[in-house]
C-alpha atoms as a printed R data frame, in Angstrom:
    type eleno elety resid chain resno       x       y       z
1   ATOM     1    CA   UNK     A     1 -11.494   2.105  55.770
2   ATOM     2    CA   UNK     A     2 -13.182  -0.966  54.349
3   ATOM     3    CA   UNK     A     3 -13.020  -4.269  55.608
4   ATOM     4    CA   UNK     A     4 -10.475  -6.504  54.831
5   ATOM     5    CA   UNK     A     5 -13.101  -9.354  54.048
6   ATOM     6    CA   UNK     A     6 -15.537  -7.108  51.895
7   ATOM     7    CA   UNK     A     7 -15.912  -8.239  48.353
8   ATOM     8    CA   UNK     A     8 -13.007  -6.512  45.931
9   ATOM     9    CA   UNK     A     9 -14.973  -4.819  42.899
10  ATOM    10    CA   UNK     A    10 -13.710  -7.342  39.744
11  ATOM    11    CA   UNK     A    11 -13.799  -5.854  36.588
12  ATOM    12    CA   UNK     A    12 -14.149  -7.634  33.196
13  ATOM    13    CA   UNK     A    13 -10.609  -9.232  31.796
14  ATOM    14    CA   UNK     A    14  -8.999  -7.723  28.731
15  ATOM    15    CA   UNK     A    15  -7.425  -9.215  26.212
16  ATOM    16    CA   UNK     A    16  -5.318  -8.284  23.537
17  ATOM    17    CA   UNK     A    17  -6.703  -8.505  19.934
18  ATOM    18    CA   UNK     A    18  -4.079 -10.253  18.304
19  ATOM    19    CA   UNK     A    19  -2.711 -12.348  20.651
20  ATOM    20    CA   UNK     A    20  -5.330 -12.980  23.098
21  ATOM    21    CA   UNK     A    21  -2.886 -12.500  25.904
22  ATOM    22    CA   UNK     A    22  -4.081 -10.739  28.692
23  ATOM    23    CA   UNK     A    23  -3.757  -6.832  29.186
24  ATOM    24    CA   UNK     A    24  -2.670  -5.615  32.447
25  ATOM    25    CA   UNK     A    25  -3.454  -1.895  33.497
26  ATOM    26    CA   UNK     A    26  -0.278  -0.534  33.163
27  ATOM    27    CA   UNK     A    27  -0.044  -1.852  29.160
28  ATOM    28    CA   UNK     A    28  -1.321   1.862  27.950
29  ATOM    29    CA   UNK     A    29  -3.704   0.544  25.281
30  ATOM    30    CA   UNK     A    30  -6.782  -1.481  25.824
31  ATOM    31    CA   UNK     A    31  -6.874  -3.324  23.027
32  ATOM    32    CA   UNK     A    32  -3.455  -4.277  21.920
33  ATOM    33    CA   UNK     A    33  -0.954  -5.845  24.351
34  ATOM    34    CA   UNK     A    34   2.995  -4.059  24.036
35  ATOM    35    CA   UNK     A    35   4.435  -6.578  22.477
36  ATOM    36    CA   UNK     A    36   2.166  -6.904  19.465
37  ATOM    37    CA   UNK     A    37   1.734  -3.419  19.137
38  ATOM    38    CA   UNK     A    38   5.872  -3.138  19.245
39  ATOM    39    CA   UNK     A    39   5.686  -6.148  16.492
40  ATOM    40    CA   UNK     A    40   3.555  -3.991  14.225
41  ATOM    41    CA   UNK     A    41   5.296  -1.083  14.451
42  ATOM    42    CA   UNK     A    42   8.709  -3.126  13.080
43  ATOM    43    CA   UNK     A    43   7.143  -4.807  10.781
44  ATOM    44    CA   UNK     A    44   4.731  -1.735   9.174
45  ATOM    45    CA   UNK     A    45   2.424  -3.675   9.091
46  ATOM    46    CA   UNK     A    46  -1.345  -2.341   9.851
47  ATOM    47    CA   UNK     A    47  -2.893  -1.913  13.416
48  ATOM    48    CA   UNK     A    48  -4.527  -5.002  14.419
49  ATOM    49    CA   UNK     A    49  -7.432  -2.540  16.131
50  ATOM    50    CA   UNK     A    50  -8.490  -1.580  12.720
51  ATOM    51    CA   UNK     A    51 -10.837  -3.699  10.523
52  ATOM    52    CA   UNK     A    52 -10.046  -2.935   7.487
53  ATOM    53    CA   UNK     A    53  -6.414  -2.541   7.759
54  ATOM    54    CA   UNK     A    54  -5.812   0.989   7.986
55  ATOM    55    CA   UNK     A    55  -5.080   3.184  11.050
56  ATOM    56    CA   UNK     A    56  -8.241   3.809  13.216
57  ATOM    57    CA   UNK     A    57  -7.326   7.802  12.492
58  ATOM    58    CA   UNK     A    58  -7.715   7.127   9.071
59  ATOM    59    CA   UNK     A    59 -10.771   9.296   7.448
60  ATOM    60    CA   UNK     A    60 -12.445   8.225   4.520
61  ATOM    61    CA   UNK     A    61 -11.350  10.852   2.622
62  ATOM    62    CA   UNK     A    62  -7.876  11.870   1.077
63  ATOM    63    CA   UNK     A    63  -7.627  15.060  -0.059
64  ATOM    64    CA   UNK     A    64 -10.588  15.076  -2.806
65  ATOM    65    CA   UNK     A    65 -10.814  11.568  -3.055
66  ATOM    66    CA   UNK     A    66 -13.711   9.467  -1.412
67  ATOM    67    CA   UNK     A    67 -12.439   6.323  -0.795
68  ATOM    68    CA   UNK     A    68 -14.799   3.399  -1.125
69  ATOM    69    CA   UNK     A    69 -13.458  -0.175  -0.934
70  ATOM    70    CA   UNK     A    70 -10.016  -1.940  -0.555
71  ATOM    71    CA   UNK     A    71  -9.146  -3.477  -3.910
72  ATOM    72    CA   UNK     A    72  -5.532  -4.132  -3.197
73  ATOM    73    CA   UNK     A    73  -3.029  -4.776  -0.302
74  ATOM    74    CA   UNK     A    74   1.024  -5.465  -0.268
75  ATOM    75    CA   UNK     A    75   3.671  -5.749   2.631
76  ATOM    76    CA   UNK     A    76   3.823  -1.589   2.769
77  ATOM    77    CA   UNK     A    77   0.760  -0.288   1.094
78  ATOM    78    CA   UNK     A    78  -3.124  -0.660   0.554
79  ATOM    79    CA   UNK     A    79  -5.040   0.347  -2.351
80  ATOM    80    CA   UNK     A    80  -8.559   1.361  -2.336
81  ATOM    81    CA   UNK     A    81 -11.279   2.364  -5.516
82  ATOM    82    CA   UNK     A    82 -12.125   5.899  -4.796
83  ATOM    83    CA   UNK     A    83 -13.750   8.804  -6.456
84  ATOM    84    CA   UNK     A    84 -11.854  12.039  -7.034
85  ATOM    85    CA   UNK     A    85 -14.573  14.033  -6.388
86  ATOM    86    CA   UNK     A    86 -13.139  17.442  -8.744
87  ATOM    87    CA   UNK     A    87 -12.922  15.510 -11.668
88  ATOM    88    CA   UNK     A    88 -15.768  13.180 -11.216
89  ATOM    89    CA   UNK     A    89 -13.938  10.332 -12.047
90  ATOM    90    CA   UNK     A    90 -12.920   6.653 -10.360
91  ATOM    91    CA   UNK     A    91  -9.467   6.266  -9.144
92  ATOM    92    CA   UNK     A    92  -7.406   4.192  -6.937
93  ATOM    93    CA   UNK     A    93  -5.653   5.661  -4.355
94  ATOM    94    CA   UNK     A    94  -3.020   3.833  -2.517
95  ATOM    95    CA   UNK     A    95  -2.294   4.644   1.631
96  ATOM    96    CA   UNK     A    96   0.698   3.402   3.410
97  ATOM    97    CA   UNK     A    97   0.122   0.926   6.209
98  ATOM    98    CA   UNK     A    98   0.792   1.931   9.175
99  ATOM    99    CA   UNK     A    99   1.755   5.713   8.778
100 ATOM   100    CA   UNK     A   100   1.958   6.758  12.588
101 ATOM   101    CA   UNK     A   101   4.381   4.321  13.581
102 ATOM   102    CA   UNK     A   102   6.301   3.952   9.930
103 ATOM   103    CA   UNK     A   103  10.046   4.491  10.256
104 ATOM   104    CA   UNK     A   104  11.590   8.164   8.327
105 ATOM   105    CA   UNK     A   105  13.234   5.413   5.570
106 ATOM   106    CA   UNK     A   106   9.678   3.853   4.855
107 ATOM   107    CA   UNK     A   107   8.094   7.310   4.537
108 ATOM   108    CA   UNK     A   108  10.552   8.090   2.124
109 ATOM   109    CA   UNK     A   109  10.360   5.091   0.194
110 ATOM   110    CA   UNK     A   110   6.716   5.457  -0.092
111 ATOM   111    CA   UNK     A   111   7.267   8.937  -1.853
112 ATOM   112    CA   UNK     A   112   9.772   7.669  -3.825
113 ATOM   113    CA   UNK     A   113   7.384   5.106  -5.382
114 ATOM   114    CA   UNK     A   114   4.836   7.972  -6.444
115 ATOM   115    CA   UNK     A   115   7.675  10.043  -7.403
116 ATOM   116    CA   UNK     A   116   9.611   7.293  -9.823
117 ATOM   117    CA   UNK     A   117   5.801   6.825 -11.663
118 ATOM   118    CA   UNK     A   118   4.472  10.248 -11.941
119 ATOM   119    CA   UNK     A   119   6.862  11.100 -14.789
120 ATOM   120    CA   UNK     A   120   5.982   7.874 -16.695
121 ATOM   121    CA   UNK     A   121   3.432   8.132 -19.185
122 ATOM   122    CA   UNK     A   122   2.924   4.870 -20.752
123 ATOM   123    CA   UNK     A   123  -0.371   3.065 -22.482
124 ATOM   124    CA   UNK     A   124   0.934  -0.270 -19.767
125 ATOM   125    CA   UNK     A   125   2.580   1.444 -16.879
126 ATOM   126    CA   UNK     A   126  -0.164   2.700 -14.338
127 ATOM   127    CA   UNK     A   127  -0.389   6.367 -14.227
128 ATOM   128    CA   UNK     A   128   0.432   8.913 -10.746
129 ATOM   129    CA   UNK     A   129  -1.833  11.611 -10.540
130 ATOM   130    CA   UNK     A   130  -1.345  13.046  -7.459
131 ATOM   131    CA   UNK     A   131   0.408  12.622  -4.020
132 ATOM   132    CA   UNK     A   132  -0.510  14.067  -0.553
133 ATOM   133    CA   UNK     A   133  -0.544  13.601   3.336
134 ATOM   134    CA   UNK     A   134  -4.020  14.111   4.714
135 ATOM   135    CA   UNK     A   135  -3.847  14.255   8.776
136 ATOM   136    CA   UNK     A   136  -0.162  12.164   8.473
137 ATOM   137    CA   UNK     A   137  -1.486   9.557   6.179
138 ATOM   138    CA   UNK     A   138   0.633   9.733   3.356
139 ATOM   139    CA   UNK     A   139  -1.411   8.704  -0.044
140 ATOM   140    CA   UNK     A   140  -1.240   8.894  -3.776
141 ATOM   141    CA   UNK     A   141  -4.124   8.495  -6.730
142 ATOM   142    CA   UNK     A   142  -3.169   6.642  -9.696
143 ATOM   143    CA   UNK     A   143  -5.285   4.942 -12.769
144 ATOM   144    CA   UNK     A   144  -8.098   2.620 -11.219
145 ATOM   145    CA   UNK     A   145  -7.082  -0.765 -13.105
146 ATOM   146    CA   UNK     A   146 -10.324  -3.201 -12.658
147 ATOM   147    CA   UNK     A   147  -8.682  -6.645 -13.406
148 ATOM   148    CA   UNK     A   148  -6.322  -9.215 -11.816
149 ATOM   149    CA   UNK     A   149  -3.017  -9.504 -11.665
150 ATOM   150    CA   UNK     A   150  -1.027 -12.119 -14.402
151 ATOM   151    CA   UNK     A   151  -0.314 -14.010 -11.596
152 ATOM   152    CA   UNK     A   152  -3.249 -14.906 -10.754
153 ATOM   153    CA   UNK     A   153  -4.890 -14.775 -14.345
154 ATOM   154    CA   UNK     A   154  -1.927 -17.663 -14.847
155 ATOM   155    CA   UNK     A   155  -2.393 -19.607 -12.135
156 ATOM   156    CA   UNK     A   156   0.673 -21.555 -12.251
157 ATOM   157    CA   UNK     A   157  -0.430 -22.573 -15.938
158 ATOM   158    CA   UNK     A   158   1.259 -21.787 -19.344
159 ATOM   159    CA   UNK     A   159  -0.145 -18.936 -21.167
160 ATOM   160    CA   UNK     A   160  -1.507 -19.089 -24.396
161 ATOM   161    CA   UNK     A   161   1.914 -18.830 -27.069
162 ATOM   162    CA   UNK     A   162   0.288 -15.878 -29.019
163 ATOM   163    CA   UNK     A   163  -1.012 -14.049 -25.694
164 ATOM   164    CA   UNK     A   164   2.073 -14.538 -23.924
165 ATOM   165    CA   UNK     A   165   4.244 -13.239 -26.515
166 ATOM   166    CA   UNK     A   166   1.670 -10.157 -26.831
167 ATOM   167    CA   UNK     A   167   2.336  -9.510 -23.342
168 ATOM   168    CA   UNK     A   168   5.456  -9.583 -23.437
169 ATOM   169    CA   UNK     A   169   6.183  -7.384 -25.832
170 ATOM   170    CA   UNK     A   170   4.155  -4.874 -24.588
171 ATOM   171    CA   UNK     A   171   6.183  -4.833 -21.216
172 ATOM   172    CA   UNK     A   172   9.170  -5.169 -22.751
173 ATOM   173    CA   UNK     A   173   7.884  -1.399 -24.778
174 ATOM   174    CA   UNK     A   174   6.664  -0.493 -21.221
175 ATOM   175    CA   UNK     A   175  10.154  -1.349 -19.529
176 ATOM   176    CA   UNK     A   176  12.453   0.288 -22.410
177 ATOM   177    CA   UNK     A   177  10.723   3.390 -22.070
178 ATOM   178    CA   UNK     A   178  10.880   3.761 -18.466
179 ATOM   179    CA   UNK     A   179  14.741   2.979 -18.552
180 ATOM   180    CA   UNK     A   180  15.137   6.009 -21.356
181 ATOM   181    CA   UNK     A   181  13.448   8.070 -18.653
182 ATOM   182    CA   UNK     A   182  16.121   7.020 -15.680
183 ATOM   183    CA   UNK     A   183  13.825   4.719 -13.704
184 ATOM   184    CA   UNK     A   184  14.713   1.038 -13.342
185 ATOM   185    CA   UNK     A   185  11.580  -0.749 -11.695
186 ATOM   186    CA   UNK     A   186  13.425  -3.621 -10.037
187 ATOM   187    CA   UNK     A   187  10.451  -5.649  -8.943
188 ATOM   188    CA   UNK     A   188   8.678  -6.670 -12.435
189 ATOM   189    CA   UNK     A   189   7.185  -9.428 -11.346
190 ATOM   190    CA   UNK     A   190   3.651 -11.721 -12.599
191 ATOM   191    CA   UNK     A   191   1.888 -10.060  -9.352
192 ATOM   192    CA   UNK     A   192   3.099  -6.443  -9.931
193 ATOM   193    CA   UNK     A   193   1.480  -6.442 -13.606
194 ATOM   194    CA   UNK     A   194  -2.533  -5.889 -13.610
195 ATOM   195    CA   UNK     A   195  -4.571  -6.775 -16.454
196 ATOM   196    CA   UNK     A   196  -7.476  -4.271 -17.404
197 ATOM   197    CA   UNK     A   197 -10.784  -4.648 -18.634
198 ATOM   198    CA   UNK     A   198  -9.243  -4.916 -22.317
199 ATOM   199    CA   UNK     A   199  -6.376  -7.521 -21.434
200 ATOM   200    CA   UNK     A   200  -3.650  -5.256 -21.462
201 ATOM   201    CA   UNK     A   201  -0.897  -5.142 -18.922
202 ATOM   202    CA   UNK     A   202   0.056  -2.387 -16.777
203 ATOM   203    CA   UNK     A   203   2.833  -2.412 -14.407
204 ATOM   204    CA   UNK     A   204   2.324  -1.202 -11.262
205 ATOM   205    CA   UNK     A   205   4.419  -1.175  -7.533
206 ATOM   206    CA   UNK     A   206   7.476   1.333  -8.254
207 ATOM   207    CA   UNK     A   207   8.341   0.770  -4.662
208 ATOM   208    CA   UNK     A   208  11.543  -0.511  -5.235
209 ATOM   209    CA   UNK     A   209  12.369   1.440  -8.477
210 ATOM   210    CA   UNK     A   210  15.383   3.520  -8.726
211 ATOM   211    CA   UNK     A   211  16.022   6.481 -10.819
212 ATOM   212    CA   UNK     A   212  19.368   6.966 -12.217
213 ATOM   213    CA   UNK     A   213  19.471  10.821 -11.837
214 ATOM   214    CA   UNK     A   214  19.354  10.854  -8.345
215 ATOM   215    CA   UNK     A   215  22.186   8.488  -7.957
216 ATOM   216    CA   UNK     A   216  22.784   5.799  -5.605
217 ATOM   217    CA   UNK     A   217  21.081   7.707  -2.634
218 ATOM   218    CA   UNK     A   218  17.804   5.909  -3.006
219 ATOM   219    CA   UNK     A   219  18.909   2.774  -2.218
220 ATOM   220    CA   UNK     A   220  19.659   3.081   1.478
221 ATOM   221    CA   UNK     A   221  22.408   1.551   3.370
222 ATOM   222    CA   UNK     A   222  21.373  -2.231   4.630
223 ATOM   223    CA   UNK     A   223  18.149  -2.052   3.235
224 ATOM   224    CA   UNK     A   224  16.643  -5.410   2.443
225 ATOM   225    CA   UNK     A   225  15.457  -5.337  -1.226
């Protein structure tokens, strides 16, 4: 037996990443404290452990993509510039945050949003090529759109009349045409519209969209739209 008035060992103090509280043995992670790891979880929003937003898990490549860098990030998803590497060609290809801990009405909200824009072909609606789940990280590639987003090409300032109009019109072409193919976006909105390298608008974020042949089951009970 040692001696009562021997030194005790100390080891270094831990603190939580997010908070900076401090992390007692028994908290079962050593770099997030329970409560803010039980905050992230309810809110979906990503692990605070990761740098770049995404789950530590997370590889760098999904399916034959090779992701590169984050060009995009929302309250459920994040959007990276990647290369499909069969086609040779640069995509964007958009993960959901925090996968492992997202609830079973997230997940299927997420495939819902690749699902409502893979049957739209339109020249100012971004395109879905492809959905997947690589090691439980839901993800699906759509058209890499270089540009900003008319909200922040406006910046609070009126357009030019001629421009504005254009754009409008265009969306308006983009909107009728989804609607004759049963899919109401229901979140058209300055930051959901990008602008690409020729100043044409494409609308993007179907993750509130409904479509009108699967009736009223998409919208689930109590969700907050």
């Amino acid at each position: 037996l040692e001696s009562k008035d021997q030194p005790i060992p100390m080891t270094p103090a831990r603190t939580c990443l997010s908070c900076g509280r401090m992390l007692s043995e028994a908290s079962g992670h050593d770099r997030i404290c329970p409560a803010c790891l039980l905050k992230t979880a309810m809110e979906d929003e990503p692990d605070p452990t990761a740098e770049d937003g995404t789950p530590d898990a997370c590889p760098r490549v999904m399916g034959d993509c090779e992701l590169h860098r984050e060009i995009g990030r929302g309250g459920m998803g994040v959007v990276y510039a990647a290369r499909q590497q069969t086609l040779d060609r640069e995509v964007a290809v958009k993960l959901l945050l925090a996968a492992m801990w997202a609830s079973e009405s997230t997940l299927q909200r997420f495939r819902r949003e690749a699902a409502a824009a893979a049957g739209l072909q339109h020249p100012n609606i971004v395109e879905i090529h492809d959905y997947g789940e690589c090691e439980g990280q839901p993800y699906y590639v759509m058209d890499l759109v270089e540009g900003r987003n008319l909200a922040d090409a406006c910046g609070g300032r009126p357009m030019d009349p001629n421009r504005a109009a254009t754009m409008v019109r265009d969306l308006a072409g983009a909107v009728h045409y989804a609607h004759g193919r049963g899919v109401i976006h229901r979140d058209l909105k300055p930051s959901n519209i990008l602008l690409d390298g020729h100043d044409r608008v494409r609308i993007t974020d179907f993750g509130l969209a409904r479509r009108l042949d699967m009736g009223t089951e998409l919208t689930l009970s109590g969700q907050v739209l």
